[in-house]
Amino acid sequence: MMPMFPEVSRFLKDEPLKMYIGGSWCDAADGGTFETVDPGDGRFLARVASGAGADVDAAAAAADKAFRARGWADLPANDRAVLLHRLADLVDRRRDILAQIESLDVGKPFTHARDGDIPNVAQTLRYFADLSVHMRRREPIAVSGFDARSVRAPYGVCAFIFPWNFPLLLVGWGIAPALAAGNTVVIKPAEETPLSTLYFCKLAEEAGIPSGVINVVTGFGHTAGAALAKHPGIRRMSFTGSPEVGRLIGEACGRNLVPVKLELGGKGAAVVFDDVDVDSTARALAAAVTANTGQVCCTATRWIIQRRVFEKVLGTAEKALAATRIGHGSEPETEMGPLVSEKQRHRVLGYLDRGEKEGAKCLVRGGKADIKGHEGGFYVKPALLSGPPDNICAREEIFGPVAYLMPFDDEAEAVALVNRSAHGLANSVWSADLERANRVAEAMVAGNSWINAHNLFPHGVPYGGWNLSGMGGGVNSPETFHDYLRAQSIVRPL
Ligand code: NAI
Ligand code: MG
């Protein structure tokens, strides 16, 4: 086991860890706290302030004050970008610290956080900082008889409610465009994983981001989250998580007439034609199932495989899954960590049971995994199921290392199977025939289609979902930056 860095032990030993509101570190107004655990052994990791309505009020007021003080919104774009670059540099410099905090809180392998999540946060801050310098905020509109132009300005206080699967990465993807555009933010991280977001605020302070520009209220969904979603001081809302809670957030924002971005779950399909290199395709799909222990909204959880190669894909994937090293995130050889919580493990195992009861066949049997020395951890084995397309495991998001396999004969049947889903986030198509791959990519109804790969997120390409997967746009593109600027037109008769 990798030892804890002294900086991480120091950070965790505050009792409780405080929220960050208006540039101060505060306890909850009612003194409430909650515990966060290490999912790798189920043990106590840290005690954290449990915010609720009064703390949300304070955070929204602090963010509003910082917005009105004009020390952020009115900075020249260049100066704001310099501060965001400074923050990105600090994220890079503390990469190992942040990665260890993330790994301990979510259970993901330290190496994955260090080489994936954390550097991506820095890249995202830089991407939007640079973009903000080059995007035009005033543009002439050519109409006869009028002098007209459009102007874009930040909204004010933007609120964010995040889930636990990629805690700091989602904070980066979420707030970087809002901040670069000149807004101020209030963040409610998931109760399972508050730690990296709090440490990130220390770096924001060190980078010189003015007080009140970034505020964090830690706490539960039904208290802190619900209070934030319906707060009258919020000008824009963003939520990532389950469709059930997404609907509640949408209702609250509808009532307040606040624009809302909902990033909900997915049931990603991978369509595999029989002209692929079976070996590399099956390995890539197996890797997509075990990535982040399957707790990835867009990953490949329905494999739709042309009949001639079905058994070969299955055989290779089965071997790859069996070879995946499951263990504690702090063990250097670990490739797949535990699920985030006992609640999530219960949910995943429940799906496997119900799927089988509804007639799915277990091709690779999942279930609890016991890891020596970490008996209290929330480990599961990867699973592959097969059966009819109306099985619960083919329809609903499981959020664990599970895929549902279905054979197909021709292209039209494959596309129809993909589009049976109520979700519409991301799918992939695998074929050596690029003309066919492009045709299928366009025919799949979703926010994203990938060709001969799954889970691609280059900065600059919009990423988001439709239908049960959400609404209101995506992340990581110039459009996302514009989402955080309200448009205004100015007209004078000539
Ligand atoms: P969740 O939707 O309950 O939690 C996500 C966030 O919403 C957390 O910060 C939570 O505190 C907050 N929240 C919960 N109830 C709230 C309320 N009434 N008002 C305001 N905020 C509230 O998701 P949960 O229970 O953690 O996971 C359940 C399932 O949701 C997963 O199995 C998965 O299928 C899906 N999910 C999808 C994610 C995605 O990336 N799209 C991420 C996490 C979960
Ligand atoms: Mg929850």
PDB file of N, CA, C and O in Angstrom, residues 254-281:
ATOM      1  N   GLY A 254     -37.589  25.357 -12.997  1.00  0.00           N
ATOM      2  CA  GLY A 254     -38.765  25.791 -13.753  1.00  0.00           C
ATOM      3  C   GLY A 254     -39.561  26.816 -12.956  1.00  0.00           C
ATOM      4  O   GLY A 254     -39.993  27.843 -13.471  1.00  0.00           O
ATOM      5  N   ARG A 255     -39.726  26.513 -11.676  1.00  0.00           N
ATOM      6  CA  ARG A 255     -40.449  27.419 -10.800  1.00  0.00           C
ATOM      7  C   ARG A 255     -39.766  28.791 -10.729  1.00  0.00           C
ATOM      8  O   ARG A 255     -40.421  29.834 -10.738  1.00  0.00           O
ATOM      9  N   ASN A 256     -38.456  28.799 -10.643  1.00  0.00           N
ATOM     10  CA  ASN A 256     -37.702  30.071 -10.537  1.00  0.00           C
ATOM     11  C   ASN A 256     -37.356  30.670 -11.895  1.00  0.00           C
ATOM     12  O   ASN A 256     -36.709  31.709 -11.959  1.00  0.00           O
ATOM     13  N   LEU A 257     -37.730  29.964 -12.974  1.00  0.00           N
ATOM     14  CA  LEU A 257     -37.389  30.397 -14.338  1.00  0.00           C
ATOM     15  C   LEU A 257     -35.883  30.607 -14.498  1.00  0.00           C
ATOM     16  O   LEU A 257     -35.422  31.641 -14.971  1.00  0.00           O
ATOM     17  N   VAL A 258     -35.148  29.614 -14.056  1.00  0.00           N
ATOM     18  CA  VAL A 258     -33.687  29.661 -14.134  1.00  0.00           C
ATOM     19  C   VAL A 258     -33.226  28.627 -15.159  1.00  0.00           C
ATOM     20  O   VAL A 258     -33.656  27.476 -15.098  1.00  0.00           O
ATOM     21  N   PRO A 259     -32.386  29.018 -16.120  1.00  0.00           N
ATOM     22  CA  PRO A 259     -31.906  28.017 -17.091  1.00  0.00           C
ATOM     23  C   PRO A 259     -31.109  26.918 -16.392  1.00  0.00           C
ATOM     24  O   PRO A 259     -30.341  27.195 -15.465  1.00  0.00           O
ATOM     25  N   VAL A 260     -31.312  25.684 -16.842  1.00  0.00           N
ATOM     26  CA  VAL A 260     -30.669  24.561 -16.156  1.00  0.00           C
ATOM     27  C   VAL A 260     -30.052  23.600 -17.160  1.00  0.00           C
ATOM     28  O   VAL A 260     -30.598  23.353 -18.228  1.00  0.00           O
ATOM     29  N   LYS A 261     -28.886  23.120 -16.797  1.00  0.00           N
ATOM     30  CA  LYS A 261     -28.189  22.122 -17.601  1.00  0.00           C
ATOM     31  C   LYS A 261     -28.260  20.818 -16.823  1.00  0.00           C
ATOM     32  O   LYS A 261     -27.853  20.770 -15.665  1.00  0.00           O
ATOM     33  N   LEU A 262     -28.822  19.782 -17.432  1.00  0.00           N
ATOM     34  CA  LEU A 262     -28.945  18.499 -16.739  1.00  0.00           C
ATOM     35  C   LEU A 262     -28.100  17.455 -17.455  1.00  0.00           C
ATOM     36  O   LEU A 262     -28.329  17.178 -18.634  1.00  0.00           O
ATOM     37  N   GLU A 263     -27.131  16.932 -16.766  1.00  0.00           N
ATOM     38  CA  GLU A 263     -26.282  15.866 -17.318  1.00  0.00           C
ATOM     39  C   GLU A 263     -26.638  14.600 -16.553  1.00  0.00           C
ATOM     40  O   GLU A 263     -26.157  14.380 -15.452  1.00  0.00           O
ATOM     41  N   LEU A 264     -27.489  13.755 -17.153  1.00  0.00           N
ATOM     42  CA  LEU A 264     -27.993  12.590 -16.420  1.00  0.00           C
ATOM     43  C   LEU A 264     -27.277  11.333 -16.900  1.00  0.00           C
ATOM     44  O   LEU A 264     -26.196  11.405 -17.443  1.00  0.00           O
ATOM     45  N   GLY A 265     -27.861  10.224 -16.680  1.00  0.00           N
ATOM     46  CA  GLY A 265     -27.123   8.983 -16.948  1.00  0.00           C
ATOM     47  C   GLY A 265     -27.086   8.573 -18.406  1.00  0.00           C
ATOM     48  O   GLY A 265     -27.423   9.348 -19.295  1.00  0.00           O
ATOM     49  N   GLY A 266     -26.705   7.340 -18.641  1.00  0.00           N
ATOM     50  CA  GLY A 266     -26.648   6.830 -20.006  1.00  0.00           C
ATOM     51  C   GLY A 266     -26.751   5.321 -20.041  1.00  0.00           C
ATOM     52  O   GLY A 266     -26.767   4.652 -19.002  1.00  0.00           O
ATOM     53  N   LYS A 267     -26.888   4.808 -21.255  1.00  0.00           N
ATOM     54  CA  LYS A 267     -26.887   3.354 -21.456  1.00  0.00           C
ATOM     55  C   LYS A 267     -26.184   3.147 -22.790  1.00  0.00           C
ATOM     56  O   LYS A 267     -26.808   2.759 -23.787  1.00  0.00           O
ATOM     57  N   GLY A 268     -24.897   3.475 -22.805  1.00  0.00           N
ATOM     58  CA  GLY A 268     -24.129   3.539 -24.039  1.00  0.00           C
ATOM     59  C   GLY A 268     -24.037   2.204 -24.756  1.00  0.00           C
ATOM     60  O   GLY A 268     -23.777   1.166 -24.154  1.00  0.00           O
ATOM     61  N   ALA A 269     -24.268   2.257 -26.068  1.00  0.00           N
ATOM     62  CA  ALA A 269     -24.147   1.052 -26.880  1.00  0.00           C
ATOM     63  C   ALA A 269     -22.826   1.077 -27.642  1.00  0.00           C
ATOM     64  O   ALA A 269     -22.345   2.144 -28.017  1.00  0.00           O
ATOM     65  N   ALA A 270     -22.265  -0.114 -27.879  1.00  0.00           N
ATOM     66  CA  ALA A 270     -21.143  -0.275 -28.787  1.00  0.00           C
ATOM     67  C   ALA A 270     -21.590  -1.250 -29.863  1.00  0.00           C
ATOM     68  O   ALA A 270     -21.910  -2.404 -29.555  1.00  0.00           O
ATOM     69  N   VAL A 271     -21.671  -0.768 -31.107  1.00  0.00           N
ATOM     70  CA  VAL A 271     -22.088  -1.628 -32.212  1.00  0.00           C
ATOM     71  C   VAL A 271     -20.830  -2.184 -32.885  1.00  0.00           C
ATOM     72  O   VAL A 271     -20.005  -1.419 -33.390  1.00  0.00           O
ATOM     73  N   VAL A 272     -20.690  -3.516 -32.862  1.00  0.00           N
ATOM     74  CA  VAL A 272     -19.472  -4.146 -33.375  1.00  0.00           C
ATOM     75  C   VAL A 272     -19.798  -4.925 -34.647  1.00  0.00           C
ATOM     76  O   VAL A 272     -20.522  -5.929 -34.599  1.00  0.00           O
ATOM     77  N   PHE A 273     -19.277  -4.451 -35.796  1.00  0.00           N
ATOM     78  CA  PHE A 273     -19.480  -5.180 -37.059  1.00  0.00           C
ATOM     79  C   PHE A 273     -18.436  -6.283 -37.196  1.00  0.00           C
ATOM     80  O   PHE A 273     -17.383  -6.257 -36.551  1.00  0.00           O
ATOM     81  N   ASP A 274     -18.719  -7.247 -38.088  1.00  0.00           N
ATOM     82  CA  ASP A 274     -17.862  -8.443 -38.135  1.00  0.00           C
ATOM     83  C   ASP A 274     -16.567  -8.252 -38.924  1.00  0.00           C
ATOM     84  O   ASP A 274     -15.788  -9.175 -39.072  1.00  0.00           O
ATOM     85  N   ASP A 275     -16.319  -6.996 -39.402  1.00  0.00           N
ATOM     86  CA  ASP A 275     -15.055  -6.759 -40.114  1.00  0.00           C
ATOM     87  C   ASP A 275     -13.990  -6.137 -39.207  1.00  0.00           C
ATOM     88  O   ASP A 275     -12.950  -5.686 -39.678  1.00  0.00           O
ATOM     89  N   VAL A 276     -14.234  -6.091 -37.892  1.00  0.00           N
ATOM     90  CA  VAL A 276     -13.259  -5.450 -36.986  1.00  0.00           C
ATOM     91  C   VAL A 276     -12.128  -6.401 -36.635  1.00  0.00           C
ATOM     92  O   VAL A 276     -12.221  -7.616 -36.847  1.00  0.00           O
ATOM     93  N   ASP A 277     -11.069  -5.837 -36.070  1.00  0.00           N
ATOM     94  CA  ASP A 277     -10.060  -6.654 -35.426  1.00  0.00           C
ATOM     95  C   ASP A 277     -10.651  -7.055 -34.067  1.00  0.00           C
ATOM     96  O   ASP A 277     -10.779  -6.218 -33.165  1.00  0.00           O
ATOM     97  N   VAL A 278     -11.055  -8.325 -33.980  1.00  0.00           N
ATOM     98  CA  VAL A 278     -11.830  -8.777 -32.826  1.00  0.00           C
ATOM     99  C   VAL A 278     -11.056  -8.591 -31.528  1.00  0.00           C
ATOM    100  O   VAL A 278     -11.584  -8.128 -30.518  1.00  0.00           O
ATOM    101  N   ASP A 279      -9.771  -8.940 -31.573  1.00  0.00           N
ATOM    102  CA  ASP A 279      -8.972  -8.926 -30.364  1.00  0.00           C
ATOM    103  C   ASP A 279      -8.925  -7.536 -29.725  1.00  0.00           C
ATOM    104  O   ASP A 279      -9.276  -7.355 -28.555  1.00  0.00           O
ATOM    105  N   SER A 280      -8.520  -6.529 -30.517  1.00  0.00           N
ATOM    106  CA  SER A 280      -8.351  -5.188 -29.931  1.00  0.00           C
ATOM    107  C   SER A 280      -9.712  -4.579 -29.577  1.00  0.00           C
ATOM    108  O   SER A 280      -9.841  -3.864 -28.580  1.00  0.00           O
ATOM    109  N   THR A 281     -10.748  -4.894 -30.368  1.00  0.00           N
ATOM    110  CA  THR A 281     -12.077  -4.349 -30.070  1.00  0.00           C
ATOM    111  C   THR A 281     -12.601  -4.913 -28.752  1.00  0.00           C
ATOM    112  O   THR A 281     -13.080  -4.164 -27.884  1.00  0.00           O
TER     113      THR A 281
END
